PDB file of C-alpha atoms and ligand atoms in Angstrom:
ATOM      1  CA  MET A 161       0.000   0.000   0.000  1.00 84.00           C
ATOM      2  CA  GLN A 162       1.437   3.366  -1.042  1.00 89.00           C
ATOM      3  CA  SER A 163       2.184   5.956   1.636  1.00 95.00           C
ATOM      4  CA  ILE A 164       0.405   9.293   1.293  1.00 97.00           C
ATOM      5  CA  TYR A 165       1.431  12.747   2.448  1.00 97.00           C
ATOM      6  CA  ILE A 166      -1.208  15.487   2.520  1.00 98.00           C
ATOM      7  CA  ASN A 167      -0.136  19.023   3.310  1.00 98.00           C
ATOM      8  CA  ASN A 168      -1.388  22.612   3.171  1.00 98.00           C
ATOM      9  CA  ALA A 169      -4.657  21.455   4.818  1.00 98.00           C
ATOM     10  CA  ARG A 170      -6.982  22.963   7.398  1.00 98.00           C
ATOM     11  CA  LEU A 171      -6.695  20.050   9.777  1.00 96.00           C
ATOM     12  CA  ILE A 172      -9.671  19.521  12.071  1.00 94.00           C
ATOM     13  CA  SER A 173      -8.204  18.245  15.330  1.00 87.00           C
ATOM     14  CA  ASN A 174     -10.063  17.652  18.577  1.00 86.00           C
ATOM     15  CA  ASP A 175      -9.622  21.177  19.926  1.00 92.00           C
ATOM     16  CA  ARG A 176      -8.665  23.476  17.029  1.00 95.00           C
ATOM     17  CA  ILE A 177      -8.068  23.834  13.342  1.00 97.00           C
ATOM     18  CA  VAL A 178      -4.404  23.463  12.431  1.00 97.00           C
ATOM     19  CA  TYR A 179      -3.338  25.465   9.373  1.00 97.00           C
ATOM     20  CA  PRO A 180      -1.274  24.782   7.421  1.00 97.00           C
ATOM     21  CA  GLY A 181      -1.426  21.178   8.576  1.00 97.00           C
ATOM     22  CA  TYR A 182      -0.123  17.869   7.253  1.00 97.00           C
ATOM     23  CA  VAL A 183      -1.062  14.218   7.636  1.00 97.00           C
ATOM     24  CA  TYR A 184       1.309  11.381   6.818  1.00 97.00           C
ATOM     25  CA  VAL A 185      -0.252   7.987   6.135  1.00 96.00           C
ATOM     26  CA  GLN A 186       2.082   4.998   6.007  1.00 94.00           C
ATOM     27  CA  GLY A 187       0.362   1.877   4.750  1.00 89.00           C
ATOM     28  CA  SER A 188      -3.098   1.931   6.299  1.00 88.00           C
ATOM     29  CA  LYS A 189      -2.114   3.949   9.393  1.00 94.00           C
ATOM     30  CA  ILE A 190      -1.742   7.663  10.129  1.00 94.00           C
ATOM     31  CA  SER A 191       1.835   7.796  11.375  1.00 95.00           C
ATOM     32  CA  ASP A 192       2.177  11.540  11.889  1.00 95.00           C
ATOM     33  CA  LEU A 193       0.267  14.809  11.705  1.00 95.00           C
ATOM     34  CA  GLY A 194       0.915  18.381  12.705  1.00 95.00           C
ATOM     35  CA  GLU A 195       1.545  21.939  11.645  1.00 96.00           C
ATOM     36  CA  GLY A 196       3.735  22.975   8.727  1.00 97.00           C
ATOM     37  CA  ASP A 197       5.612  20.310   6.766  1.00 97.00           C
ATOM     38  CA  ILE A 198       7.922  17.373   7.255  1.00 97.00           C
ATOM     39  CA  ASN A 199      10.286  15.651   4.841  1.00 95.00           C
ATOM     40  CA  VAL A 200       8.991  12.412   3.373  1.00 94.00           C
ATOM     41  CA  GLY A 201      10.494  10.027   0.828  1.00 89.00           C
ATOM     42  CA  GLU A 202      10.348  10.427  -2.957  1.00 92.00           C
ATOM     43  CA  ASP A 203       8.127   7.373  -3.369  1.00 93.00           C
ATOM     44  CA  VAL A 204       5.383   8.881  -1.192  1.00 96.00           C
ATOM     45  CA  LYS A 205       2.272  10.155  -2.981  1.00 97.00           C
ATOM     46  CA  LYS A 206       1.934  13.879  -2.202  1.00 97.00           C
ATOM     47  CA  ILE A 207      -1.360  15.717  -2.152  1.00 97.00           C
ATOM     48  CA  ASP A 208      -1.635  19.495  -1.796  1.00 98.00           C
ATOM     49  CA  ALA A 209      -4.953  20.153  -0.003  1.00 98.00           C
ATOM     50  CA  CYS A 210      -4.851  23.791  -1.187  1.00 98.00           C
ATOM     51  CA  GLY A 211      -6.132  25.040   2.168  1.00 98.00           C
ATOM     52  CA  LYS A 212      -9.207  22.791   2.224  1.00 97.00           C
ATOM     53  CA  TYR A 213     -10.501  21.096   5.368  1.00 95.00           C
ATOM     54  CA  LEU A 214      -9.206  17.663   6.282  1.00 95.00           C
ATOM     55  CA  SER A 215     -11.081  15.790   9.004  1.00 92.00           C
ATOM     56  CA  PRO A 216     -11.521  12.288  10.386  1.00 88.00           C
ATOM     57  CA  GLY A 217     -14.206  10.279   8.617  1.00 92.00           C
ATOM     58  CA  PHE A 218     -17.785  10.739   9.791  1.00 95.00           C
ATOM     59  CA  ILE A 219     -19.387   7.696  11.450  1.00 97.00           C
ATOM     60  CA  ASP A 220     -23.146   7.677  10.898  1.00 98.00           C
ATOM     61  CA  ILE A 221     -24.962   5.391  13.330  1.00 98.00           C
ATOM     62  CA  HIS A 222     -28.470   6.392  12.209  1.00 98.00           C
ATOM     63  CA  ILE A 223     -28.968   6.493   8.459  1.00 98.00           C
ATOM     64  CA  HIS A 224     -31.887   5.373   6.296  1.00 98.00           C
ATOM     65  CA  GLY A 225     -30.724   5.908   2.748  1.00 98.00           C
ATOM     66  CA  GLY A 226     -29.150   8.059   0.061  1.00 98.00           C
ATOM     67  CA  GLY A 227     -28.502   8.241  -3.670  1.00 97.00           C
ATOM     68  CA  GLY A 228     -32.174   7.434  -4.338  1.00 98.00           C
ATOM     69  CA  TYR A 229     -32.150   4.275  -2.225  1.00 98.00           C
ATOM     70  CA  ASP A 230     -33.587   3.261   1.138  1.00 98.00           C
ATOM     71  CA  PHE A 231     -32.260   0.422   3.295  1.00 98.00           C
ATOM     72  CA  MET A 232     -35.850  -0.844   3.464  1.00 98.00           C
ATOM     73  CA  ASP A 233     -35.515  -1.641  -0.262  1.00 98.00           C
ATOM     74  CA  ALA A 234     -33.594  -4.594   1.216  1.00 98.00           C
ATOM     75  CA  THR A 235     -31.481  -5.208  -1.875  1.00 98.00           C
ATOM     76  CA  VAL A 236     -27.718  -5.395  -2.293  1.00 98.00           C
ATOM     77  CA  GLU A 237     -28.029  -2.726  -4.984  1.00 98.00           C
ATOM     78  CA  ALA A 238     -29.649  -0.318  -2.524  1.00 98.00           C
ATOM     79  CA  PHE A 239     -27.134  -0.996   0.242  1.00 98.00           C
ATOM     80  CA  LEU A 240     -24.160  -0.461  -2.064  1.00 98.00           C
ATOM     81  CA  GLY A 241     -25.791   2.564  -3.695  1.00 98.00           C
ATOM     82  CA  ILE A 242     -26.186   4.213  -0.298  1.00 98.00           C
ATOM     83  CA  ALA A 243     -22.663   3.356   0.856  1.00 98.00           C
ATOM     84  CA  ASN A 244     -21.151   4.558  -2.429  1.00 98.00           C
ATOM     85  CA  THR A 245     -23.095   7.822  -2.246  1.00 98.00           C
ATOM     86  CA  HIS A 246     -22.226   8.783   1.312  1.00 98.00           C
ATOM     87  CA  VAL A 247     -18.531   7.885   1.095  1.00 97.00           C
ATOM     88  CA  GLN A 248     -18.152  10.738  -1.404  1.00 96.00           C
ATOM     89  CA  TYR A 249     -19.166  13.228   1.298  1.00 94.00           C
ATOM     90  CA  GLY A 250     -16.901  11.993   4.085  1.00 93.00           C
ATOM     91  CA  THR A 251     -18.927   9.241   5.765  1.00 97.00           C
ATOM     92  CA  THR A 252     -16.412   6.455   6.191  1.00 96.00           C
ATOM     93  CA  GLY A 253     -18.566   4.167   8.347  1.00 98.00           C
ATOM     94  CA  MET A 254     -22.298   3.665   8.831  1.00 98.00           C
ATOM     95  CA  CYS A 255     -24.940   1.592  10.591  1.00 98.00           C
ATOM     96  CA  PRO A 256     -27.705   0.908   8.054  1.00 98.00           C
ATOM     97  CA  THR A 257     -30.959   1.686   9.848  1.00 98.00           C
ATOM     98  CA  SER A 258     -34.314  -0.007   9.351  1.00 98.00           C
ATOM     99  CA  LEU A 259     -37.731   1.569   9.705  1.00 97.00           C
ATOM    100  CA  THR A 260     -40.504   0.259  11.897  1.00 96.00           C
ATOM    101  CA  ALA A 261     -41.964  -2.513   9.753  1.00 96.00           C
ATOM    102  CA  GLU A 262     -43.496  -5.964   9.560  1.00 96.00           C
ATOM    103  CA  THR A 263     -41.229  -8.703  10.910  1.00 96.00           C
ATOM    104  CA  GLU A 264     -40.649 -10.222   7.470  1.00 97.00           C
ATOM    105  CA  ASN A 265     -39.320  -6.903   6.185  1.00 97.00           C
ATOM    106  CA  ILE A 266     -36.870  -6.670   9.080  1.00 98.00           C
ATOM    107  CA  TYR A 267     -35.578 -10.114   8.097  1.00 98.00           C
ATOM    108  CA  ARG A 268     -35.236  -8.978   4.482  1.00 98.00           C
ATOM    109  CA  VAL A 269     -33.102  -6.033   5.611  1.00 98.00           C
ATOM    110  CA  LEU A 270     -30.893  -8.355   7.675  1.00 98.00           C
ATOM    111  CA  ASP A 271     -30.463 -10.685   4.700  1.00 98.00           C
ATOM    112  CA  ALA A 272     -29.576  -7.805   2.390  1.00 98.00           C
ATOM    113  CA  TYR A 273     -27.067  -6.489   4.911  1.00 98.00           C
ATOM    114  CA  ASP A 274     -25.385  -9.864   5.111  1.00 98.00           C
ATOM    115  CA  SER A 275     -25.002 -10.073   1.323  1.00 98.00           C
ATOM    116  CA  ALA A 276     -24.044  -6.429   0.834  1.00 98.00           C
ATOM    117  CA  LEU A 277     -21.379  -6.578   3.539  1.00 98.00           C
ATOM    118  CA  LYS A 278     -19.356  -9.007   1.411  1.00 97.00           C
ATOM    119  CA  GLU A 279     -19.742  -6.887  -1.715  1.00 98.00           C
ATOM    120  CA  ASN A 280     -19.017  -3.477  -0.240  1.00 98.00           C
ATOM    121  CA  LYS A 281     -15.489  -2.696  -1.393  1.00 96.00           C
ATOM    122  CA  GLN A 282     -15.582   1.053  -2.092  1.00 96.00           C
ATOM    123  CA  GLY A 283     -18.432   2.512  -0.082  1.00 98.00           C
ATOM    124  CA  SER A 284     -18.744   3.663   3.518  1.00 98.00           C
ATOM    125  CA  LYS A 285     -17.905   0.689   5.688  1.00 98.00           C
ATOM    126  CA  PHE A 286     -20.891  -1.180   7.161  1.00 98.00           C
ATOM    127  CA  LEU A 287     -20.457  -1.248  10.946  1.00 98.00           C
ATOM    128  CA  GLY A 288     -23.569  -3.248  11.833  1.00 98.00           C
ATOM    129  CA  VAL A 289     -27.321  -2.886  11.592  1.00 98.00           C
ATOM    130  CA  HIS A 290     -29.366  -0.378  13.560  1.00 98.00           C
ATOM    131  CA  LEU A 291     -32.964  -1.516  13.986  1.00 98.00           C
ATOM    132  CA  GLU A 292     -35.336   1.370  14.639  1.00 97.00           C
ATOM    133  CA  GLY A 293     -38.517   0.045  16.175  1.00 94.00           C
ATOM    134  CA  PRO A 294     -41.006  -1.484  15.966  1.00 97.00           C
ATOM    135  CA  TYR A 295     -41.204  -1.288  19.775  1.00 97.00           C
ATOM    136  CA  LEU A 296     -41.669   2.457  20.046  1.00 97.00           C
ATOM    137  CA  ALA A 297     -44.045   4.768  21.923  1.00 96.00           C
ATOM    138  CA  MET A 298     -46.857   6.219  19.798  1.00 95.00           C
ATOM    139  CA  GLY A 299     -46.202   9.654  21.262  1.00 95.00           C
ATOM    140  CA  GLN A 300     -42.509   9.524  20.339  1.00 94.00           C
ATOM    141  CA  ARG A 301     -42.729   7.794  16.977  1.00 93.00           C
ATOM    142  CA  GLY A 302     -41.241  10.611  14.858  1.00 92.00           C
ATOM    143  CA  ALA A 303     -41.330   9.541  11.223  1.00 91.00           C
ATOM    144  CA  GLN A 304     -42.200   5.904  11.967  1.00 95.00           C
ATOM    145  CA  ASP A 305     -45.435   4.539  10.502  1.00 96.00           C
ATOM    146  CA  PRO A 306     -47.855   4.013  13.431  1.00 96.00           C
ATOM    147  CA  LYS A 307     -49.360   1.050  11.580  1.00 97.00           C
ATOM    148  CA  TYR A 308     -46.317  -1.071  12.471  1.00 97.00           C
ATOM    149  CA  ILE A 309     -45.613   0.116  16.004  1.00 97.00           C
ATOM    150  CA  ARG A 310     -46.289  -2.615  18.529  1.00 96.00           C
ATOM    151  CA  ASN A 311     -45.445  -3.785  22.017  1.00 96.00           C
ATOM    152  CA  PRO A 312     -42.313  -5.885  22.489  1.00 96.00           C
ATOM    153  CA  ASN A 313     -42.929  -9.544  21.846  1.00 95.00           C
ATOM    154  CA  PRO A 314     -40.130 -11.734  23.273  1.00 97.00           C
ATOM    155  CA  GLU A 315     -40.855 -14.481  20.763  1.00 97.00           C
ATOM    156  CA  GLU A 316     -40.340 -12.023  17.934  1.00 97.00           C
ATOM    157  CA  TYR A 317     -37.305 -10.104  19.195  1.00 97.00           C
ATOM    158  CA  LYS A 318     -35.445 -13.148  20.481  1.00 98.00           C
ATOM    159  CA  ALA A 319     -35.811 -14.769  17.069  1.00 98.00           C
ATOM    160  CA  ILE A 320     -34.571 -11.617  15.311  1.00 98.00           C
ATOM    161  CA  LEU A 321     -31.540 -11.366  17.603  1.00 97.00           C
ATOM    162  CA  ALA A 322     -30.765 -15.049  17.095  1.00 98.00           C
ATOM    163  CA  TYR A 323     -31.092 -14.664  13.326  1.00 98.00           C
ATOM    164  CA  SER A 324     -28.327 -12.097  12.808  1.00 97.00           C
ATOM    165  CA  ASP A 325     -24.931 -11.359  14.325  1.00 97.00           C
ATOM    166  CA  HIS A 326     -24.950  -7.952  12.663  1.00 98.00           C
ATOM    167  CA  ILE A 327     -27.358  -6.077  14.932  1.00 98.00           C
ATOM    168  CA  VAL A 328     -25.316  -3.524  16.899  1.00 98.00           C
ATOM    169  CA  ARG A 329     -28.039  -1.090  17.923  1.00 98.00           C
ATOM    170  CA  TRP A 330     -31.774  -1.389  18.494  1.00 97.00           C
ATOM    171  CA  SER A 331     -33.866   1.685  19.219  1.00 97.00           C
ATOM    172  CA  ALA A 332     -36.856   0.893  21.433  1.00 96.00           C
ATOM    173  CA  ALA A 333     -39.039   2.732  23.931  1.00 96.00           C
ATOM    174  CA  PRO A 334     -37.658   2.069  27.434  1.00 93.00           C
ATOM    175  CA  GLU A 335     -41.143   1.802  28.942  1.00 92.00           C
TER     176      GLU A 335
HETATM  177 ZN1   ZN B 295     -34.500   6.996  11.864  1.00 89.56          ZN
END
């Protein structure tokens, strides 16, 4: 893997913007960053950021779609379309999020995630599924379709959890 040196950037760090800043990536790891410039080897790919912002990738843990697709489409094409769209705008990782739906549609989303995970080479990395509902409060349902909101059913949710290792987050009403 080629090393990359980016300089002349507005570097977004945890407490300030460093300008002019540099980032040195050796292999797949950031080995150095700071203000000004450092000397790197001839074989290193050099990128002049021309004063643009350079920040860590955005991790989106609640995302429903993008690029004309919705995760509820439950197809590999939709999953990859969404990941390939958002990676262009700085989202490097995401948790595909389902909508409150019939049980069979939740399973379809889990199946599509499983297939898409293996195919996703260029898009935002899939970090696990976020299920949103269906066990939500009517008064706090936001954009969720009330038709599918229901009380927790252990038979249903235990089966869903047993079905997939990819569920990392499940939004539900605490009451
Ligand atoms: Zn949502």
